[in-house]
Short mmCIF file of C-alpha atoms in Angstrom, two decimals:
data_model
loop_
_atom_site.label_atom_id
_atom_site.label_comp_id
_atom_site.label_asym_id
_atom_site.label_seq_id
_atom_site.Cartn_x
_atom_site.Cartn_y
_atom_site.Cartn_z
CA MET A 122 27.10 6.79 1.64
CA LYS A 123 24.02 5.25 2.86
CA GLU A 124 24.95 1.08 3.49
CA LYS A 125 21.96 0.02 2.11
CA LYS A 126 18.32 1.44 0.41
CA ILE A 127 15.69 2.74 2.84
CA VAL A 128 12.66 1.17 1.89
CA LEU A 129 9.02 2.84 4.65
CA ILE A 130 6.08 1.00 3.96
CA THR A 131 3.13 1.57 5.05
CA GLY A 132 0.44 -1.05 6.40
CA ALA A 133 3.28 -3.17 7.37
CA THR A 134 1.35 -5.40 9.71
CA SER A 135 0.39 -7.82 7.18
CA GLY A 136 -0.97 -9.06 3.43
CA ILE A 137 0.54 -6.41 1.02
CA GLY A 138 2.18 -4.54 3.69
CA GLU A 139 3.70 -7.87 5.12
CA ALA A 140 4.92 -9.46 2.21
CA CYS A 141 6.25 -6.49 0.39
CA ALA A 142 8.31 -5.78 3.79
CA ARG A 143 10.18 -9.26 3.42
CA LYS A 144 10.39 -9.46 -0.11
CA PHE A 145 12.59 -5.64 0.35
CA ALA A 146 14.39 -6.60 3.48
CA ALA A 147 16.03 -10.25 1.43
CA GLY A 148 16.84 -8.24 -1.39
CA GLY A 149 19.11 -5.63 0.54
CA TYR A 150 17.14 -3.13 1.54
CA ASN A 151 16.75 -2.16 5.08
CA LEU A 152 13.06 -0.52 6.23
CA ILE A 153 11.26 1.32 8.27
CA LEU A 154 7.72 -0.74 8.78
CA THR A 155 4.60 1.35 10.00
CA GLY A 156 1.81 0.08 11.47
CA ARG A 157 -1.61 0.64 14.03
CA SER A 158 -0.82 -1.88 16.22
CA GLU A 159 2.62 -2.69 18.09
CA GLY A 160 2.19 -6.26 18.54
CA LYS A 161 1.29 -7.43 14.72
CA LEU A 162 4.09 -5.14 13.79
CA LYS A 163 6.75 -6.63 15.85
CA PRO A 164 6.88 -9.96 14.76
CA VAL A 165 6.70 -8.45 10.84
CA VAL A 166 9.69 -6.90 11.94
CA GLU A 167 11.43 -10.09 13.86
CA ALA A 168 11.20 -11.36 10.50
CA CYS A 169 12.27 -8.94 8.47
CA LYS A 170 15.92 -8.67 11.24
CA ALA A 171 16.18 -12.89 10.63
CA LEU A 172 16.40 -11.23 7.04
CA GLY A 173 19.75 -9.35 7.66
CA ALA A 174 17.81 -6.52 7.83
CA LYS A 175 17.89 -3.22 9.98
CA VAL A 176 14.30 -2.29 10.73
CA CYS A 177 12.67 1.05 12.23
CA PRO A 178 9.11 0.35 13.07
CA MET A 179 6.53 2.63 13.74
CA VAL A 180 3.64 3.06 15.20
CA PHE A 181 0.69 5.31 13.72
CA ASP A 182 -2.08 5.82 12.12
CA VAL A 183 -1.86 7.09 8.32
CA ARG A 184 -4.76 9.20 9.09
CA GLU A 185 -3.28 11.59 11.89
CA ARG A 186 -1.54 14.43 9.78
CA GLU A 187 0.00 15.79 12.44
CA GLU A 188 0.89 12.35 14.06
CA VAL A 189 2.81 11.07 11.02
CA GLU A 190 4.42 14.85 10.81
CA ARG A 191 5.95 14.11 14.60
CA GLN A 192 6.53 10.57 13.64
CA LEU A 193 8.66 11.64 10.58
CA GLU A 194 10.19 13.88 12.50
CA LYS A 195 11.68 11.51 15.26
CA LEU A 196 13.69 9.76 12.65
CA PRO A 197 17.28 9.75 13.13
CA LYS A 198 19.44 10.90 10.33
CA ALA A 199 20.75 8.02 8.74
CA TRP A 200 17.11 7.02 8.88
CA GLN A 201 15.35 9.91 6.92
CA GLU A 202 16.77 9.29 3.30
CA ILE A 203 14.33 6.87 2.75
CA ASP A 204 14.50 5.65 -0.95
CA VAL A 205 11.46 4.12 -1.64
CA LEU A 206 8.12 4.83 -0.52
CA ILE A 207 5.08 2.30 -0.52
CA ASN A 208 1.63 3.79 0.45
CA ASN A 209 0.20 0.13 1.17
CA ALA A 210 -2.33 1.21 3.79
CA GLY A 211 -5.31 0.92 2.96
CA LEU A 212 -8.81 -1.05 3.36
CA ALA A 213 -12.76 -1.88 2.38
CA LEU A 214 -15.34 -1.87 4.58
CA GLY A 215 -18.80 -3.42 3.93
CA LEU A 216 -20.26 -4.15 0.88
CA ASP A 217 -23.60 -2.51 0.56
CA LYS A 218 -25.06 -0.52 -1.79
CA GLU A 219 -23.94 3.78 -1.88
CA TYR A 220 -27.61 5.07 -0.65
CA GLU A 221 -27.93 2.39 2.02
CA GLY A 222 -23.90 2.23 3.06
CA SER A 223 -22.54 3.16 6.18
CA VAL A 224 -21.03 6.46 6.56
CA ASP A 225 -18.37 5.95 9.10
CA ASP A 226 -17.57 3.14 6.90
CA TRP A 227 -16.75 5.33 4.20
CA ASP A 228 -15.00 8.17 6.38
CA THR A 229 -12.56 5.56 7.32
CA MET A 230 -11.44 3.91 3.94
CA ILE A 231 -11.37 8.01 2.59
CA ASP A 232 -9.42 8.56 5.44
CA THR A 233 -6.75 5.88 4.96
CA ASN A 234 -7.36 5.18 0.99
CA ILE A 235 -7.34 9.10 -0.16
CA LYS A 236 -5.61 10.75 2.81
CA GLY A 237 -2.83 8.22 4.24
CA LEU A 238 -1.86 8.32 1.20
CA LEU A 239 -1.43 11.98 0.63
CA ASN A 240 -0.24 12.59 4.42
CA MET A 241 2.98 9.99 3.37
CA THR A 242 3.42 11.51 -0.49
CA ARG A 243 2.90 14.90 1.46
CA LEU A 244 5.78 14.66 4.02
CA ILE A 245 8.41 12.10 2.00
CA VAL A 246 8.47 12.68 -1.50
CA PRO A 247 10.13 16.28 -1.03
CA GLY A 248 12.91 15.33 -0.03
CA MET A 249 12.67 12.82 -2.83
CA VAL A 250 12.67 15.34 -4.90
CA GLU A 251 15.66 17.71 -3.90
CA ARG A 252 17.78 14.74 -3.72
CA ASN A 253 16.67 13.76 -6.53
CA SER A 254 16.12 9.93 -6.52
CA GLY A 255 12.97 8.21 -4.61
CA HIS A 256 10.47 5.94 -6.09
CA VAL A 257 6.98 6.10 -4.66
CA ILE A 258 4.65 2.56 -4.91
CA ASN A 259 1.26 3.18 -4.79
CA ILE A 260 -0.91 -0.04 -3.99
CA GLY A 261 -4.15 0.38 -6.17
CA SER A 262 -6.77 -1.68 -7.33
CA VAL A 263 -8.50 -3.30 -9.93
CA ALA A 264 -11.13 -1.87 -7.98
CA GLY A 265 -10.18 1.74 -9.50
CA ASP A 266 -10.38 0.51 -13.24
CA ALA A 267 -14.26 0.67 -12.77
CA ALA A 268 -17.14 0.14 -10.00
CA TYR A 269 -18.47 -3.04 -9.46
CA ALA A 270 -21.41 -3.73 -8.14
CA ASN A 271 -22.10 -2.57 -4.18
CA GLY A 272 -18.06 -1.70 -4.04
CA ASN A 273 -19.00 2.01 -4.76
CA VAL A 274 -17.35 4.17 -2.51
CA TYR A 275 -14.03 1.59 -1.60
CA CYS A 276 -13.57 1.64 -5.93
CA ALA A 277 -13.90 5.03 -5.63
CA THR A 278 -10.84 5.90 -3.23
CA LYS A 279 -8.52 3.19 -5.80
CA ALA A 280 -9.75 5.34 -8.34
CA ALA A 281 -8.56 8.50 -6.66
CA VAL A 282 -5.27 6.68 -5.97
CA LYS A 283 -5.44 6.01 -9.90
CA ALA A 284 -5.66 9.73 -10.28
CA LEU A 285 -3.51 11.23 -7.97
CA THR A 286 -0.41 8.57 -8.85
CA ASP A 287 -1.20 9.62 -12.13
CA GLY A 288 -0.82 13.53 -10.75
CA LEU A 289 2.40 13.23 -8.99
CA ARG A 290 3.80 11.14 -11.45
CA ILE A 291 4.02 14.36 -13.66
CA ASP A 292 4.18 16.70 -10.76
CA VAL A 293 7.81 15.00 -10.53
CA SER A 294 8.95 15.02 -13.64
CA HIS A 295 11.17 16.95 -13.86
CA SER A 296 13.81 15.29 -11.38
CA ALA A 297 14.81 11.63 -11.36
CA VAL A 298 11.24 10.27 -8.27
CA ARG A 299 9.60 7.83 -10.25
CA VAL A 300 6.46 6.73 -8.99
CA THR A 301 4.24 3.40 -10.36
CA ASN A 302 0.55 2.23 -9.23
CA LEU A 303 -0.02 -1.03 -8.41
CA LYS A 304 -3.32 -2.68 -9.29
CA PRO A 305 -3.99 -5.73 -7.50
CA GLY A 306 -6.90 -8.09 -8.66
CA LEU A 307 -8.13 -10.57 -6.02
CA VAL A 308 -5.46 -10.93 -3.27
CA GLU A 309 -5.99 -13.55 -0.50
CA THR A 310 -5.15 -11.93 2.67
CA ASN A 311 -7.43 -10.31 5.96
CA PHE A 312 -8.80 -7.79 2.93
CA SER A 313 -11.60 -9.11 2.58
CA VAL A 314 -12.29 -10.69 6.46
CA THR A 315 -11.75 -6.46 7.48
CA ARG A 316 -14.58 -5.92 4.93
CA PHE A 317 -17.40 -8.05 6.25
CA HIS A 318 -16.30 -6.55 9.65
CA GLY A 319 -14.63 -10.01 10.81
CA ASP A 320 -16.79 -12.33 9.42
CA GLU A 321 -14.78 -14.84 8.27
CA GLU A 322 -17.43 -17.29 6.04
CA LYS A 323 -18.33 -14.15 3.65
CA ALA A 324 -15.15 -13.61 3.47
CA ALA A 325 -13.84 -17.38 2.70
CA ASN A 326 -16.48 -17.02 -0.28
CA VAL A 327 -14.41 -14.34 -1.90
CA TYR A 328 -11.49 -17.08 -2.84
CA LYS A 329 -13.98 -19.84 -3.28
CA GLY A 330 -13.66 -21.38 -6.48
CA ILE A 331 -10.71 -19.74 -8.32
CA LYS A 332 -6.97 -19.37 -6.81
CA PRO A 333 -6.37 -16.21 -6.04
CA LEU A 334 -3.24 -14.08 -5.83
CA THR A 335 -0.97 -13.73 -2.72
CA GLY A 336 0.64 -10.92 -0.78
CA ASP A 337 4.03 -12.22 -2.23
CA ASP A 338 2.57 -12.45 -5.84
CA ILE A 339 2.33 -8.16 -5.22
CA ALA A 340 5.79 -7.99 -3.80
CA ASP A 341 6.91 -9.22 -5.79
CA VAL A 342 5.79 -6.89 -9.02
CA ALA A 343 7.08 -3.83 -6.70
CA PHE A 344 10.47 -5.20 -5.46
CA TYR A 345 10.83 -5.53 -9.74
CA ALA A 346 9.64 -1.99 -10.13
CA ALA A 347 12.13 -1.20 -7.47
CA SER A 348 14.79 -2.75 -9.14
CA ALA A 349 14.27 -1.87 -12.58
CA PRO A 350 17.62 0.44 -14.22
CA ALA A 351 17.17 4.55 -13.66
CA HIS A 352 15.78 4.58 -16.73
CA VAL A 353 12.91 2.28 -16.56
CA GLN A 354 9.36 4.05 -14.57
CA ILE A 355 7.37 1.32 -14.27
CA ALA A 356 4.50 3.91 -14.36
CA GLU A 357 1.12 0.85 -13.86
CA VAL A 358 1.17 -2.45 -13.18
CA LEU A 359 -2.59 -4.75 -13.18
CA ILE A 360 -1.81 -8.03 -11.76
CA LEU A 361 -4.99 -10.46 -12.32
CA ALA A 362 -5.74 -14.19 -10.24
CA THR A 363 -5.53 -16.69 -13.86
CA HIS A 364 -9.50 -17.02 -14.47
CA GLN A 365 -10.02 -13.16 -13.78
CA ALA A 366 -10.49 -10.74 -16.25
CA SER A 367 -11.43 -7.51 -14.43
CA GLY A 368 -12.96 -6.12 -11.22
CA SER A 369 -15.78 -8.13 -11.72
CA HIS A 370 -15.27 -10.81 -13.99
CA ILE A 371 -14.08 -13.84 -12.49
CA VAL A 372 -14.21 -17.53 -13.91
CA ARG A 373 -15.03 -19.98 -10.67
CA GLU A 374 -14.50 -23.75 -10.76
#
């Protein structure tokens, strides 16, 4: 029997992914943490080890299917039975009208938010089904429920996350594998800095006049879903800041 359950978290270098890493480490899991930057991943790995977890760091881009496959094939046997997959890697780029948007930004969002999630799911979930045990937690967004002004392609990718999560839940329903979609609203991480290509002033304005969620808030919900009794499947959770009613309705001071 394994010493501890194993969680694999993509995009673990910052934000919700980093918060999930710390939460699951403190909660008694061993962790496989992935990210594109070894330098950014290293302090998260060290922090999780300090919380008592064993950590297997993996540096790759979820968009690169062949590279993902190569890296996962190299996992030591003791790390191969993944209990929880958190598909967190994702991003928004730009806030433009659809007919004026950057095609390069579109490609990056679609390849990361949709294809990256599919790559991880395709490679890890078959083992869960075979073992009749496992949990997939996809980090979606309130943006997947309804489009907001200038959010077009990002909103579409998160709508796809919802559809893919619902579809996977149906596909594995003959097994004991559980599937969860977490849909955060305003979460203050580096999300908006990335969206605005490093413009920190624009990013700060997104959270002005409201107390936003934190990565820890989302990690708490992810851990709750993973900790529910085996017969309980937390299918979908919408998590909003108190003064946010939807993706487009926010009351600011």
